[in-house]
PDB file of C-alpha atoms in Angstrom:
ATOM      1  CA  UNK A   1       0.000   0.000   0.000  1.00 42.00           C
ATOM      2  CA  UNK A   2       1.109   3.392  -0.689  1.00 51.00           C
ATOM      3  CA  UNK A   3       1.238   5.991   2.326  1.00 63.00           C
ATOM      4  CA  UNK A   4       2.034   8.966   0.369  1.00 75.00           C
ATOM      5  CA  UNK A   5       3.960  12.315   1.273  1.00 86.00           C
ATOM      6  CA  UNK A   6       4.354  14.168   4.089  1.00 89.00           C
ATOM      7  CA  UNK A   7       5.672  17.887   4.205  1.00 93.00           C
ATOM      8  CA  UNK A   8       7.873  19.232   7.210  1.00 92.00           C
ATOM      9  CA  UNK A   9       6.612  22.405   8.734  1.00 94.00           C
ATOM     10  CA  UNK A  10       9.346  24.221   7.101  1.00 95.00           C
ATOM     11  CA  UNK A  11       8.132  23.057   3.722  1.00 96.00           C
ATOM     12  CA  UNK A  12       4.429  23.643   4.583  1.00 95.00           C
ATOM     13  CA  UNK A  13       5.050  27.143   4.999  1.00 96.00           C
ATOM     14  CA  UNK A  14       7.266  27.675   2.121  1.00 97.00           C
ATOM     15  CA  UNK A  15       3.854  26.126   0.317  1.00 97.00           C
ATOM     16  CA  UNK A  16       1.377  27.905   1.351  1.00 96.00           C
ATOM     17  CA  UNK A  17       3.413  30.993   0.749  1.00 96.00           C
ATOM     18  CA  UNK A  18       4.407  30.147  -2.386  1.00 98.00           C
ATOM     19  CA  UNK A  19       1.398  32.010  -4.173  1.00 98.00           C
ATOM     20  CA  UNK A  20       2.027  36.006  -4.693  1.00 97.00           C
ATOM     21  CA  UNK A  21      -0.166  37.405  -2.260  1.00 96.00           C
ATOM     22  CA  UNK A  22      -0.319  40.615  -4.046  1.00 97.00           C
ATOM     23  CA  UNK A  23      -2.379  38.942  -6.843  1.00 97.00           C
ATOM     24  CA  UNK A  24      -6.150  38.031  -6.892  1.00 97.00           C
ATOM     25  CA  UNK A  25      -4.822  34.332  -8.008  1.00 97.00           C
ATOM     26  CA  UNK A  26      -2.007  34.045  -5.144  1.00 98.00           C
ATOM     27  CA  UNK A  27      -5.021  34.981  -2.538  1.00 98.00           C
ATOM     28  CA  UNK A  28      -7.045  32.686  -3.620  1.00 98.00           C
ATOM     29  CA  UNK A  29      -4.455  29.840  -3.624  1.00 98.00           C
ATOM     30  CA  UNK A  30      -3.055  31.181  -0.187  1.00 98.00           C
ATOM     31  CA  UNK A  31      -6.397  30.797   1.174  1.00 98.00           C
ATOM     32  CA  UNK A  32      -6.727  27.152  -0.434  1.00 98.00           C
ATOM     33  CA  UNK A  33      -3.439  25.981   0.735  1.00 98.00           C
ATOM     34  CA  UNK A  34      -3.499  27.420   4.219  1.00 96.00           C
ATOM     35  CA  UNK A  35      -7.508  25.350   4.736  1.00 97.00           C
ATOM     36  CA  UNK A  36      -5.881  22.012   3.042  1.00 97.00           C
ATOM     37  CA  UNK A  37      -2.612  21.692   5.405  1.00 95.00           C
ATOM     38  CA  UNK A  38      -4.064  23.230   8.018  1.00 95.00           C
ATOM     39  CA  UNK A  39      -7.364  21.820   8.034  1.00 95.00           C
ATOM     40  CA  UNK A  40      -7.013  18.695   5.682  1.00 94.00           C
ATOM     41  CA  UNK A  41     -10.095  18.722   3.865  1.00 96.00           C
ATOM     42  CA  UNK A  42     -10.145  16.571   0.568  1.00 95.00           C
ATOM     43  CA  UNK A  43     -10.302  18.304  -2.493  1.00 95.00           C
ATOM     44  CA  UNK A  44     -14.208  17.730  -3.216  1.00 95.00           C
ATOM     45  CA  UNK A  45     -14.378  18.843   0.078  1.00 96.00           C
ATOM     46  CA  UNK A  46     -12.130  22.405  -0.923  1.00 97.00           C
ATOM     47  CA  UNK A  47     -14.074  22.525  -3.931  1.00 97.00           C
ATOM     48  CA  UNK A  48     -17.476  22.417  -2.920  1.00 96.00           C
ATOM     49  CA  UNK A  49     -16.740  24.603   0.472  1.00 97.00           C
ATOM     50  CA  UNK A  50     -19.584  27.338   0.244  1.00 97.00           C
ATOM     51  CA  UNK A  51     -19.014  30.943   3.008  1.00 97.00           C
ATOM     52  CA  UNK A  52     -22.360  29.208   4.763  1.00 96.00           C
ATOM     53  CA  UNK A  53     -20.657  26.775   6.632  1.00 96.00           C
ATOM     54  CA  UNK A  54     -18.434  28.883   8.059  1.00 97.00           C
ATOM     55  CA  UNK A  55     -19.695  29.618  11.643  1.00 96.00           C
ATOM     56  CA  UNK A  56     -18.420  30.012  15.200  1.00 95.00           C
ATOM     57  CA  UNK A  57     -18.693  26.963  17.843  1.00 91.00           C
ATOM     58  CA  UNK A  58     -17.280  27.299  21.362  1.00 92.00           C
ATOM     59  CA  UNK A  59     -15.994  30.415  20.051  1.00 91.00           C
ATOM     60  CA  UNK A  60     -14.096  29.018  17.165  1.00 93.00           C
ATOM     61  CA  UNK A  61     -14.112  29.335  13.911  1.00 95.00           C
ATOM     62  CA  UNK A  62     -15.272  26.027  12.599  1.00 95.00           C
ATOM     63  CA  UNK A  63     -16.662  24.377   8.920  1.00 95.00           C
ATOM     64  CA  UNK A  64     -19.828  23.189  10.377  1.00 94.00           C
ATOM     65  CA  UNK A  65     -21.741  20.518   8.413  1.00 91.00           C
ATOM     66  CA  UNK A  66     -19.403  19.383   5.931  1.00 91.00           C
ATOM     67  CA  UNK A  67     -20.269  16.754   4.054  1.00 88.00           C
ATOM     68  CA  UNK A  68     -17.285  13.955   3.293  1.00 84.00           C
ATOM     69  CA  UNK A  69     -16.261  10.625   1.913  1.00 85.00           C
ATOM     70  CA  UNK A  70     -19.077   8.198   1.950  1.00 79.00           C
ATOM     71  CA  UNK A  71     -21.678  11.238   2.781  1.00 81.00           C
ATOM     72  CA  UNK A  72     -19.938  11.109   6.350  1.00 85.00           C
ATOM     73  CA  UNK A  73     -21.096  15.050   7.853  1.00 89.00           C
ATOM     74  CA  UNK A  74     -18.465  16.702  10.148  1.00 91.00           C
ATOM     75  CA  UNK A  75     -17.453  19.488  11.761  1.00 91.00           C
ATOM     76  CA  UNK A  76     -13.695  21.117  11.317  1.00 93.00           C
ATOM     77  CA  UNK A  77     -12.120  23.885  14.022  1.00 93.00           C
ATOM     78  CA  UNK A  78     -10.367  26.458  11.643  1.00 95.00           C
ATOM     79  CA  UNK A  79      -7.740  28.277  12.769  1.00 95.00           C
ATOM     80  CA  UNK A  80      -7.678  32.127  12.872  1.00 95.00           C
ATOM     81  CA  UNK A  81      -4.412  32.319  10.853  1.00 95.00           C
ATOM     82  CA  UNK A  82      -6.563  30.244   8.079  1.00 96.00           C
ATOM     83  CA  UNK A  83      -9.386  32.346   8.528  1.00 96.00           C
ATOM     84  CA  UNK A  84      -7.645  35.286   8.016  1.00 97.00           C
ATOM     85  CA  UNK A  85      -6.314  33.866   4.831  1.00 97.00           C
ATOM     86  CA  UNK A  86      -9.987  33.220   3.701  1.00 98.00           C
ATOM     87  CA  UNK A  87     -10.745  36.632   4.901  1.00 98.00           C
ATOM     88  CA  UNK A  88      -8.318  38.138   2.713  1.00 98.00           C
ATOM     89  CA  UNK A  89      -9.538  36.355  -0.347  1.00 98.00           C
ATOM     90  CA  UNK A  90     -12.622  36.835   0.109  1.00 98.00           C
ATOM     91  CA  UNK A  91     -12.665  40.888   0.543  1.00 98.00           C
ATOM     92  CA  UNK A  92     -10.600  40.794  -2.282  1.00 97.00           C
ATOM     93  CA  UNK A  93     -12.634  38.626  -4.596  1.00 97.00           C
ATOM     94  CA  UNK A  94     -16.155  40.289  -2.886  1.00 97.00           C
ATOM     95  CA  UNK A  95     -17.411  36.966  -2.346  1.00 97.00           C
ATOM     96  CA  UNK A  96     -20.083  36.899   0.574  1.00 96.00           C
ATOM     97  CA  UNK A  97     -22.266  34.037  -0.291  1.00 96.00           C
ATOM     98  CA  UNK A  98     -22.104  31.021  -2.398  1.00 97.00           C
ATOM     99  CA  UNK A  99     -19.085  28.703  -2.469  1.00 97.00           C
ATOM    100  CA  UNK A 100     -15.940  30.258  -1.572  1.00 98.00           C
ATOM    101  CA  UNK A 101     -13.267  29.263  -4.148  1.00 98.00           C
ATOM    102  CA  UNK A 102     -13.816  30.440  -7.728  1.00 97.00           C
ATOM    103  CA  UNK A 103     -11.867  31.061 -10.852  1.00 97.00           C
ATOM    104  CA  UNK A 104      -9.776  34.054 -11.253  1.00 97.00           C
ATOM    105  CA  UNK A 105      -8.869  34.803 -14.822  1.00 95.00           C
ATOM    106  CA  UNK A 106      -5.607  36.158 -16.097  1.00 91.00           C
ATOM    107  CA  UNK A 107      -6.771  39.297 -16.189  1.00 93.00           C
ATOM    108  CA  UNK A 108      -7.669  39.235 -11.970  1.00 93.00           C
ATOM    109  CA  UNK A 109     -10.957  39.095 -12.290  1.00 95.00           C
ATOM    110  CA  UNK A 110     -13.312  36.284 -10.550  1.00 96.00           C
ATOM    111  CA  UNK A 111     -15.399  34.227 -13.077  1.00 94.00           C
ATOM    112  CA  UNK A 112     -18.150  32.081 -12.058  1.00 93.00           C
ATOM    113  CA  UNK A 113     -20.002  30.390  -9.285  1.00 93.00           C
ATOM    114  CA  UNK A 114     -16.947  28.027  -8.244  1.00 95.00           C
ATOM    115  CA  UNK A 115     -14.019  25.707  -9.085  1.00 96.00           C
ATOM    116  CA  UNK A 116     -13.086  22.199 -10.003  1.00 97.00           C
ATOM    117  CA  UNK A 117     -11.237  19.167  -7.919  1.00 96.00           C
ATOM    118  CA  UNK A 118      -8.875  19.168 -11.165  1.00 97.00           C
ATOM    119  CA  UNK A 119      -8.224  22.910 -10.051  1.00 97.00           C
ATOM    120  CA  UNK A 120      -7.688  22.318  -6.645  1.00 97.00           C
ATOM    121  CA  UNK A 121      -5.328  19.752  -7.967  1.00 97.00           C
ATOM    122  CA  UNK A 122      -3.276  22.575 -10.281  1.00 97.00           C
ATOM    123  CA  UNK A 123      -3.228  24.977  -7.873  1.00 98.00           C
ATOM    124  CA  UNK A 124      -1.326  22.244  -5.674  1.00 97.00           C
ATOM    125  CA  UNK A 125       0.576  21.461  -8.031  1.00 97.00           C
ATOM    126  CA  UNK A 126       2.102  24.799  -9.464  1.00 97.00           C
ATOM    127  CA  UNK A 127       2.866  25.898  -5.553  1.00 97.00           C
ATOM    128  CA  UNK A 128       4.599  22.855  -5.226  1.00 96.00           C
ATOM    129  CA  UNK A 129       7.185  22.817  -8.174  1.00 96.00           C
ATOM    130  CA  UNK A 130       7.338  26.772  -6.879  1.00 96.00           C
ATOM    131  CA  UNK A 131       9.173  25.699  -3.785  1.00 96.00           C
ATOM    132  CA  UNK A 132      11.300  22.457  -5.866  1.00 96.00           C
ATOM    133  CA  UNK A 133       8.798  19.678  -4.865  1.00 93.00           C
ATOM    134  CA  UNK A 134       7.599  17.314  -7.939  1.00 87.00           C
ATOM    135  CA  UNK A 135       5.522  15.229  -6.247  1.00 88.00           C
ATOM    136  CA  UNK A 136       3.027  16.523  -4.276  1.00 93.00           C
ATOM    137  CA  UNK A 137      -0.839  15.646  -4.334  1.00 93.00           C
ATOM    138  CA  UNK A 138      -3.436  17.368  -3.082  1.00 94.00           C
ATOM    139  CA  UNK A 139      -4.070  14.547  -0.788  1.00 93.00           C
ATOM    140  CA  UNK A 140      -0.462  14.765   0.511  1.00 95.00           C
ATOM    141  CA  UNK A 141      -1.653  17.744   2.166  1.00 96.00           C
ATOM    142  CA  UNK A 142      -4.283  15.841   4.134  1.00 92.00           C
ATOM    143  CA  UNK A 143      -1.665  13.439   5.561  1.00 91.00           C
ATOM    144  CA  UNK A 144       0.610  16.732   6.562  1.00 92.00           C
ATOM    145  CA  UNK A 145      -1.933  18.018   8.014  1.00 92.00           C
ATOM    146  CA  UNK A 146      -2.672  14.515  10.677  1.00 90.00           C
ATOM    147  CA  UNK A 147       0.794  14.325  10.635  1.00 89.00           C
ATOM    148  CA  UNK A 148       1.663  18.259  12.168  1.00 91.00           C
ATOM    149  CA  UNK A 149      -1.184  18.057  14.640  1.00 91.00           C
ATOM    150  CA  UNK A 150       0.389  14.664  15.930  1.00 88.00           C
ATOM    151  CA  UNK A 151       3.635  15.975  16.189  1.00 87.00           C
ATOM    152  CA  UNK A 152       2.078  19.417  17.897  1.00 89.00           C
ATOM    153  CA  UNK A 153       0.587  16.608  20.835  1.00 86.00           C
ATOM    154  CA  UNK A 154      -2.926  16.159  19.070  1.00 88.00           C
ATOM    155  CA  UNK A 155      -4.600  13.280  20.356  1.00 88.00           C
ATOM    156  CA  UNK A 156      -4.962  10.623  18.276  1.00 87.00           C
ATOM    157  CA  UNK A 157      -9.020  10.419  18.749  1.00 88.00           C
ATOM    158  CA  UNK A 158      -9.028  14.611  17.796  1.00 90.00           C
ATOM    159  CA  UNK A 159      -7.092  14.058  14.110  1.00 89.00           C
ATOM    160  CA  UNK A 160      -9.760  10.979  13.570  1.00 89.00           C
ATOM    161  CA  UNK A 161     -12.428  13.611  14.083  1.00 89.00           C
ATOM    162  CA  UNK A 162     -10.659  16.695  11.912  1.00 89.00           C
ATOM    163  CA  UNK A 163     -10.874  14.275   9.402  1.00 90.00           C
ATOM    164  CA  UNK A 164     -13.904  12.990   9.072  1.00 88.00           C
ATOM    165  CA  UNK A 165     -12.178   9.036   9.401  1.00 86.00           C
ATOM    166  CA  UNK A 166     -14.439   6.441  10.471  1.00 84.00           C
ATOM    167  CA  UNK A 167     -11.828   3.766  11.310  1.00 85.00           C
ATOM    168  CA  UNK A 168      -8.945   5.027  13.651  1.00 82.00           C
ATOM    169  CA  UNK A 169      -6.410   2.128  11.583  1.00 85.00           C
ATOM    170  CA  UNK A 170      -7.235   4.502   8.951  1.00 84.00           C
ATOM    171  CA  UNK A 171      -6.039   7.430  10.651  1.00 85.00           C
ATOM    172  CA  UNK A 172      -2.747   5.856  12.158  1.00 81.00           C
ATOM    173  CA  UNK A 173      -1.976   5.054   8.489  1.00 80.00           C
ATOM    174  CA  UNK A 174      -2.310   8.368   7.533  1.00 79.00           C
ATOM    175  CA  UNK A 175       0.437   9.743  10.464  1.00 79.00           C
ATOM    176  CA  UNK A 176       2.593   6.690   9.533  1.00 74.00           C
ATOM    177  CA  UNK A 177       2.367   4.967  12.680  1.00 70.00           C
ATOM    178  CA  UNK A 178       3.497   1.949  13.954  1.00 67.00           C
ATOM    179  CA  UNK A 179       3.121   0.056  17.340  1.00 65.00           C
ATOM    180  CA  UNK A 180       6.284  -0.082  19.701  1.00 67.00           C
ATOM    181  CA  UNK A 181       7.072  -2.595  22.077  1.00 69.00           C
ATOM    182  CA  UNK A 182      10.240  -1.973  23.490  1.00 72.00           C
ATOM    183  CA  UNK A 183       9.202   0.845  24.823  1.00 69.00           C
ATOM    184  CA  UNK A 184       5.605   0.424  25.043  1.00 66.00           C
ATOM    185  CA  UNK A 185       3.559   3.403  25.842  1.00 67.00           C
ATOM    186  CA  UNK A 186       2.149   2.037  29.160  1.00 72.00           C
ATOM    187  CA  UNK A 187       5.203   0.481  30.279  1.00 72.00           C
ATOM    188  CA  UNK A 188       5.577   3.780  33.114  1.00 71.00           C
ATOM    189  CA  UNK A 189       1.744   5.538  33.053  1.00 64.00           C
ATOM    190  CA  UNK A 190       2.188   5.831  36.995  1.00 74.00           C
ATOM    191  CA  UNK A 191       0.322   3.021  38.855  1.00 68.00           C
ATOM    192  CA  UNK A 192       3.258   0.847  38.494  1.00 75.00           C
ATOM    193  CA  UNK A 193       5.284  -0.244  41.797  1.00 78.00           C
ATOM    194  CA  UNK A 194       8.060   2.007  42.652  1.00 78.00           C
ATOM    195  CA  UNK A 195      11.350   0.679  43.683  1.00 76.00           C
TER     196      UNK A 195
END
């Protein structure tokens, strides 16, 4: 089985700061880019993401009834650096309803109602090979994203809901986790007899 890519926090940045953020275009893909690593929705997911399920919770931002894989619906905390992003973007492109990524044409100028999962996919793409990574999926960014709230001490059970996963195996597979023995993780949890 293939596990995929995972970018370092150094190269995360460098992504989503790859787009020039004193274009229309490089807004929009800051935006995008910032909500996929930091949020790790799925492209259909990026895609389809309309300003109405944007809402606070617990006084968070948060995607609230997003609907996933499967036609699994979840909820996803966004954090106010991300939100700012989207902010930008969106007083920029004077969006205020209706789905939140749309196409910019060469010209700066925002043209229709929304954008395609083969967009999503270019826009990944192009910010990738800006920064000297070839192979980076859109998906990639979905599995840096478990991976960098792991590493930041996210519980295991929190990622499985950011993501929308049904099966925690699926989850572990996404941080690239294995099981260790030697120095098993309730070896010293502090009921054991001292010395």
């Amino acid at each position: 089985m293939r596990l995929g890519n995972w970018l370092t926090v150094e190269q995360s940045i460098a992504l989503w700061r790859a787009p020039d953020g004193n274009k229309l275009k490089g807004k929009r893909d800051r935006a995008l880019l910032a909500l996929l690593l930091a949020c790790g929705l799925r492209r259909h997911e990026a895609a389809g993401l309309r300003l109405e399920h944007l809402e606070q919770r617990e006084e968070h931002w948060a995607i609230v009834d997003l609907k996933g894989k499967a036609g699994h619906v979840r909820t996803v905390p966004v954090p106010g650096w991300v939100m700012e992003e989207l902010r930008v973007w969106l007083n920029a492109a004077g969006i205020d309803r209706g789905k939140i990524f749309r196409r910019v044409t060469k010209m700066g100028r925002v043209l229709g109602e929304g954008m395609t999962e083969k967009a999503v996919w270019h826009i990944v793409k192009d910010s990738s090979k800006r920064i000297g990574l070839q192979k980076l999926a859109p998906h990639d960014l979905r599995r840096t994203c478990a991976r960098l709230c792991h590493s930041a001490g996210g519980e295991l059970e929190q990622i499985q809901f950011l993501l929308g996963h049904v099966s925690i195996q699926t989850t572990e597979r996404y941080l690239g986790c294995k099981q260790r023995i030697q120095s098993a993780v309730n070896d010293r949890i502090g009921i054991e007899p001292r010395p």
